[in-house]
Coordinates of N, CA and C in Angstrom, one line a residue:
M1 N 20.0 -22.4 -25.6 CA 18.7 -21.6 -25.8 C 18.8 -20.7 -27.0
N2 N 18.3 -21.1 -28.1 CA 18.5 -20.4 -29.3 C 17.3 -19.5 -29.6
M3 N 17.5 -18.1 -29.6 CA 16.3 -17.1 -29.9 C 16.5 -16.6 -31.3
H4 N 15.3 -16.7 -31.9 CA 15.2 -16.1 -33.2 C 14.1 -15.0 -33.4
F5 N 14.6 -13.7 -33.8 CA 13.7 -12.7 -33.8 C 13.5 -12.3 -35.2
N6 N 12.3 -12.0 -35.7 CA 12.1 -11.7 -37.1 C 11.9 -10.1 -37.3
R7 N 12.2 -9.3 -36.3 CA 12.1 -7.8 -36.5 C 13.3 -7.3 -36.9
S8 N 13.2 -6.2 -37.7 CA 14.3 -5.6 -38.2 C 14.7 -4.5 -37.1
I9 N 15.9 -4.1 -37.3 CA 16.6 -3.1 -36.3 C 15.8 -1.8 -36.4
P10 N 15.4 -1.2 -37.4 CA 14.5 0.0 -37.5 C 13.3 -0.2 -36.7
D11 N 12.5 -1.5 -36.9 CA 11.4 -1.7 -36.1 C 11.6 -1.7 -34.5
V12 N 12.7 -2.4 -34.2 CA 13.0 -2.4 -32.8 C 13.2 -1.0 -32.2
I13 N 14.1 -0.2 -33.0 CA 14.5 1.1 -32.6 C 13.2 2.0 -32.6
G14 N 12.3 1.9 -33.5 CA 11.0 2.5 -33.5 C 10.1 2.2 -32.4
D15 N 10.1 0.9 -32.0 CA 9.4 0.4 -30.8 C 10.0 1.0 -29.5
V16 N 11.3 1.0 -29.4 CA 11.8 1.5 -28.2 C 11.6 3.1 -28.1
V17 N 11.7 3.8 -29.1 CA 11.5 5.3 -29.0 C 10.0 5.5 -28.8
H18 N 9.1 4.6 -29.2 CA 7.7 4.9 -28.9 C 7.4 4.5 -27.5
Q19 N 7.9 3.4 -26.9 CA 7.8 3.0 -25.5 C 8.4 4.1 -24.7
V20 N 9.5 4.6 -25.0 CA 10.1 5.6 -24.1 C 9.3 7.0 -24.1
T21 N 8.8 7.3 -25.3 CA 8.0 8.4 -25.4 C 6.7 8.3 -24.6
T22 N 6.0 7.1 -24.6 CA 4.9 6.9 -23.9 C 5.1 6.9 -22.5
L23 N 6.2 6.4 -22.0 CA 6.7 6.2 -20.7 C 6.8 7.6 -20.0
I24 N 7.6 8.6 -20.8 CA 7.8 9.9 -20.3 C 6.5 10.7 -20.3
R25 N 5.6 10.5 -21.3 CA 4.2 11.1 -21.2 C 3.5 10.8 -20.0
K26 N 3.5 9.4 -19.7 CA 2.8 8.9 -18.6 C 3.3 9.5 -17.2
E27 N 4.7 9.5 -17.1 CA 5.3 10.0 -15.9 C 5.0 11.5 -15.7
T28 N 5.0 12.2 -16.8 CA 4.6 13.6 -16.7 C 3.2 13.8 -16.2
Q29 N 2.3 13.0 -16.8 CA 0.9 13.0 -16.3 C 0.8 12.7 -14.8
L30 N 1.5 11.7 -14.5 CA 1.6 11.4 -13.0 C 2.1 12.6 -12.2
A31 N 3.2 13.1 -12.6 CA 3.7 14.3 -11.8 C 2.9 15.5 -11.7
R32 N 2.1 15.7 -12.9 CA 1.1 16.8 -12.9 C 0.0 16.6 -11.9
A33 N -0.5 15.3 -11.9 CA -1.6 15.0 -11.1 C -1.2 15.1 -9.6
E34 N -0.1 14.6 -9.3 CA 0.4 14.4 -8.0 C 0.7 16.0 -7.4
M35 N 1.3 16.8 -8.2 CA 1.6 18.2 -7.9 C 0.1 19.0 -7.8
S36 N -0.8 18.7 -8.6 CA -2.1 19.3 -8.4 C -2.8 18.9 -7.1
E37 N -2.6 17.6 -6.7 CA -3.2 17.2 -5.5 C -2.4 17.8 -4.3
K38 N -1.2 17.9 -4.3 CA -0.3 18.5 -3.3 C -0.7 20.0 -3.2
M39 N -0.8 20.8 -4.3 CA -1.1 22.1 -4.2 C -2.5 22.3 -3.7
G40 N -3.5 21.4 -4.1 CA -4.8 21.5 -3.5 C -4.8 21.3 -2.0
Q41 N -3.9 20.3 -1.5 CA -3.9 20.2 0.0 C -3.3 21.5 0.5
A42 N -2.3 22.0 0.1 CA -1.7 23.2 0.6 C -2.7 24.4 0.7
V43 N -3.4 24.7 -0.5 CA -4.4 25.8 -0.5 C -5.4 25.5 0.4
S44 N -5.9 24.3 0.5 CA -7.0 24.1 1.5 C -6.6 24.2 3.0
G45 N -5.4 23.8 3.2 CA -4.9 23.9 4.4 C -4.7 25.4 4.8
I46 N -4.2 26.2 3.9 CA -4.1 27.6 4.2 C -5.4 28.3 4.4
A47 N -6.4 27.9 3.6 CA -7.7 28.6 3.7 C -8.4 28.2 5.1
L48 N -8.2 26.9 5.5 CA -8.7 26.5 6.8 C -8.1 27.3 8.0
A49 N -6.8 27.3 7.8 CA -6.0 28.0 8.9 C -6.4 29.5 9.0
I50 N -6.7 30.2 7.8 CA -7.0 31.6 7.8 C -8.4 31.8 8.5
F51 N -9.3 30.8 7.9 CA -10.6 30.9 8.4 C -10.8 30.6 9.8
G52 N -10.0 29.7 10.4 CA -9.9 29.4 11.9 C -9.3 30.5 12.7
A53 N -8.3 31.2 12.1 CA -7.7 32.3 12.8 C -8.6 33.5 13.1
V54 N -9.4 33.8 11.9 CA -10.4 34.9 11.9 C -11.5 34.5 13.0
L55 N -11.9 33.3 13.2 CA -12.9 33.0 14.2 C -12.3 32.9 15.5
A56 N -11.1 32.3 15.6 CA -10.5 32.1 17.0 C -9.9 33.4 17.7
I57 N -9.4 34.4 16.8 CA -8.8 35.6 17.5 C -9.8 36.2 18.4
P58 N -11.0 36.7 18.0 CA -11.9 37.3 18.8 C -12.2 36.5 20.2
A59 N -12.3 35.2 19.9 CA -12.8 34.2 21.0 C -11.7 34.1 22.1
L60 N -10.4 34.1 21.5 CA -9.2 33.9 22.4 C -8.9 35.2 23.2
V61 N -9.3 36.4 22.7 CA -9.0 37.6 23.4 C -10.1 37.6 24.5
I62 N -11.4 37.2 24.3 CA -12.3 37.2 25.3 C -12.0 36.2 26.4
V63 N -11.4 35.1 26.2 CA -11.0 34.0 27.0 C -9.9 34.5 27.9
L64 N -8.9 35.1 27.2 CA -7.8 35.7 28.0 C -8.1 36.8 28.9
E65 N -9.0 37.7 28.5 CA -9.5 38.7 29.4 C -10.3 38.2 30.6
A66 N -11.0 36.9 30.3 CA -11.6 36.4 31.6 C -10.6 35.7 32.5
I67 N -9.6 35.2 31.9 CA -8.5 34.5 32.8 C -7.8 35.7 33.6
V68 N -7.6 36.8 32.9 CA -7.0 38.0 33.6 C -8.0 38.5 34.8
A69 N -9.2 38.5 34.5 CA -10.2 38.9 35.5 C -10.2 37.9 36.6
G70 N -10.1 36.7 36.3 CA -10.1 35.6 37.4 C -8.8 35.7 38.2
L71 N -7.6 36.0 37.7 CA -6.5 36.1 38.4 C -6.6 37.3 39.4
M72 N -7.2 38.4 38.8 CA -7.3 39.7 39.6 C -8.3 39.4 40.8
R73 N -9.3 38.6 40.5 CA -10.2 38.3 41.7 C -9.6 37.4 42.6
A74 N -8.7 36.6 42.2 CA -7.9 35.8 43.2 C -7.0 36.6 44.0
G75 N -6.7 37.9 43.6 CA -5.9 38.8 44.5 C -4.5 39.2 43.8
L76 N -4.3 38.8 42.6 CA -3.1 39.2 42.0 C -3.3 40.7 41.4
P77 N -2.3 41.6 41.4 CA -2.5 42.9 40.8 C -2.8 42.7 39.2
V78 N -3.4 43.7 38.6 CA -3.8 43.8 37.2 C -2.6 43.5 36.3
Y79 N -1.5 44.1 36.6 CA -0.4 44.0 35.7 C 0.3 42.6 35.7
W80 N 0.3 42.0 37.1 CA 0.7 40.5 37.0 C -0.2 39.7 36.4
S81 N -1.4 39.7 36.5 CA -2.4 39.0 35.8 C -2.3 39.0 34.3
A82 N -2.2 40.3 33.9 CA -2.1 40.5 32.4 C -0.7 39.8 31.8
L83 N 0.3 40.0 32.6 CA 1.7 39.7 32.1 C 1.7 38.1 32.2
I84 N 1.2 37.4 33.1 CA 1.1 35.9 33.2 C 0.3 35.4 32.0
V85 N -0.9 36.0 31.9 CA -1.8 35.5 30.8 C -1.2 35.8 29.4
G86 N -0.7 37.0 29.3 CA 0.0 37.3 27.9 C 1.2 36.5 27.7
G87 N 2.1 36.3 28.6 CA 3.2 35.4 28.5 C 2.8 34.0 28.2
V88 N 2.0 33.4 28.7 CA 1.6 31.9 28.3 C 1.0 31.9 27.0
A89 N 0.1 32.9 26.6 CA -0.6 33.0 25.3 C 0.6 33.2 24.3
L90 N 1.7 34.0 24.5 CA 2.6 34.2 23.6 C 3.4 32.9 23.4
I91 N 3.8 32.2 24.3 CA 4.5 31.0 24.2 C 3.7 29.9 23.5
I92 N 2.6 29.7 23.8 CA 1.7 28.8 22.9 C 1.5 29.2 21.5
G93 N 1.3 30.6 21.3 CA 1.2 31.1 20.1 C 2.4 30.9 19.2
I94 N 3.6 31.0 19.7 CA 4.8 30.8 19.0 C 5.0 29.3 18.6
A95 N 4.5 28.4 19.5 CA 4.8 26.9 19.4 C 3.8 26.7 18.1
L96 N 2.6 27.1 18.1 CA 1.7 26.8 17.1 C 2.2 27.3 15.8
L97 N 2.8 28.5 15.8 CA 3.2 29.1 14.6 C 4.5 28.3 13.9
V98 N 5.3 27.9 14.8 CA 6.4 27.0 14.4 C 5.9 25.6 13.7
A99 N 4.8 25.0 14.5 CA 4.4 23.8 13.9 C 3.7 24.1 12.6
G100 N 2.9 25.1 12.4 CA 2.3 25.3 11.2 C 3.2 25.6 10.2
A101 N 4.4 26.3 10.4 CA 5.3 26.6 9.4 C 6.0 25.3 8.9
N102 N 6.3 24.3 9.9 CA 7.0 23.1 9.5 C 6.1 22.3 8.5
R103 N 4.8 22.4 8.6 CA 3.9 21.7 7.8 C 3.9 22.2 6.4
L104 N 4.2 23.5 6.2 CA 4.2 24.1 4.9 C 5.5 24.1 4.3
K105 N 6.5 23.2 4.8 CA 7.8 23.2 4.1 C 7.7 22.6 2.8
A106 N 8.7 23.0 1.9 CA 8.7 22.4 0.6 C 8.8 20.9 0.5
D107 N 9.5 20.3 1.5 CA 9.6 18.8 1.4 C 8.2 18.1 1.4
N108 N 7.2 18.8 2.0 CA 5.9 18.1 2.0 C 5.1 18.3 0.8
L109 N 5.8 19.1 -0.2 CA 5.1 19.3 -1.5 C 5.7 18.6 -2.6
V110 N 6.8 17.8 -2.3 CA 7.5 17.0 -3.4 C 6.6 15.9 -3.7
P111 N 6.7 15.6 -5.0 CA 5.9 14.5 -5.7 C 6.5 13.1 -5.3
Q112 N 6.3 12.6 -4.2 CA 7.1 11.4 -3.8 C 6.7 10.1 -4.7
K113 N 5.3 10.0 -5.0 CA 4.9 8.9 -5.9 C 5.7 8.9 -7.2
T114 N 5.7 10.2 -7.8 CA 6.4 10.2 -9.1 C 7.9 9.9 -9.1
I115 N 8.6 10.4 -8.0 CA 10.0 10.1 -7.8 C 10.1 8.6 -7.6
H116 N 9.4 7.9 -6.8 CA 9.5 6.5 -6.6 C 9.2 5.8 -7.9
Q117 N 8.2 6.2 -8.6 CA 7.9 5.5 -10.0 C 9.1 5.7 -10.9
L118 N 9.7 6.9 -11.0 CA 10.9 7.1 -11.9 C 12.0 6.3 -11.4
Q119 N 12.2 6.1 -10.2 CA 13.3 5.2 -9.5 C 13.1 3.8 -10.0
R120 N 11.9 3.3 -10.0 CA 11.5 1.9 -10.4 C 11.7 1.8 -11.8
D121 N 11.3 2.8 -12.6 CA 11.5 2.7 -14.1 C 13.0 2.5 -14.4
A122 N 13.8 3.4 -13.8 CA 15.3 3.3 -14.1 C 15.8 1.9 -13.6
E123 N 15.3 1.4 -12.4 CA 15.8 0.2 -12.1 C 15.5 -1.0 -13.0
V124 N 14.2 -0.9 -13.6 CA 13.6 -1.9 -14.5 C 14.6 -1.8 -15.9
A125 N 14.7 -0.5 -16.4 CA 15.5 -0.4 -17.5 C 17.0 -0.9 -17.2
A126 N 17.5 -0.5 -16.2 CA 18.9 -1.1 -16.0 C 18.9 -2.6 -15.9
H127 N 17.9 -3.2 -15.4 CA 17.9 -4.6 -15.2 C 17.7 -5.2 -16.7
E128 N 16.8 -4.7 -17.4 CA 16.5 -5.1 -18.8 C 17.9 -5.0 -19.6
A129 N 18.5 -3.8 -19.5 CA 19.8 -3.6 -20.2 C 20.8 -4.7 -19.9
S130 N 20.9 -4.9 -18.6 CA 21.9 -5.9 -18.2 C 21.5 -7.4 -18.7
N131 N 20.2 -7.6 -18.8 CA 19.7 -8.9 -19.2 C 20.0 -9.0 -20.7
E132 N 19.6 -8.0 -21.6 CA 20.0 -7.9 -22.9 C 21.4 -8.1 -23.3
H133 N 22.2 -7.4 -22.4 CA 23.6 -7.4 -22.6 C 24.2 -8.8 -22.5
G134 N 23.6 -9.6 -21.4 CA 24.0 -11.0 -21.3 C 23.5 -11.9 -22.2
I135 N 22.4 -11.6 -22.9 CA 21.8 -12.4 -24.0 C 22.7 -12.3 -25.2
N136 N 23.1 -11.1 -25.4 CA 23.9 -10.8 -26.7 C 25.2 -11.4 -26.5
R137 N 25.9 -11.6 -25.3 CA 27.1 -12.0 -25.1 C 27.1 -13.7 -25.3
A138 N 25.9 -14.3 -25.0 CA 25.8 -15.7 -25.1 C 25.6 -16.2 -26.5
A139 N 25.1 -15.1 -27.4 CA 24.8 -15.4 -28.7 C 25.9 -15.5 -29.6

């Protein structure tokens, strides 16, 4: 298999530099777009959580007071009723707080698509380099 190329070395080098520059520019644009998307998701998630908390807190207090009143009506003393309801609410609140904090970890904001694309680019470049090296050896 005899290959003949009519391009000069400066043309080839210029083409490679242009392609690498274009690739870097495209990857940067992808990273920016993905980070904007991730930040938008985080901001909207925080806003929804705050709005939900503002509405839920007064409602939760009323519901908890109603449960205390129900336990008192069932015959429990006021302090036991309040302690039971407060303890259960505290445990549920801590569990929800931990679950919410886990969703806001930095790992969830990593631009996975960009990282995957960069890994694919590196694999293709390595494959092309090994193929070119094999062609040069045969020539």
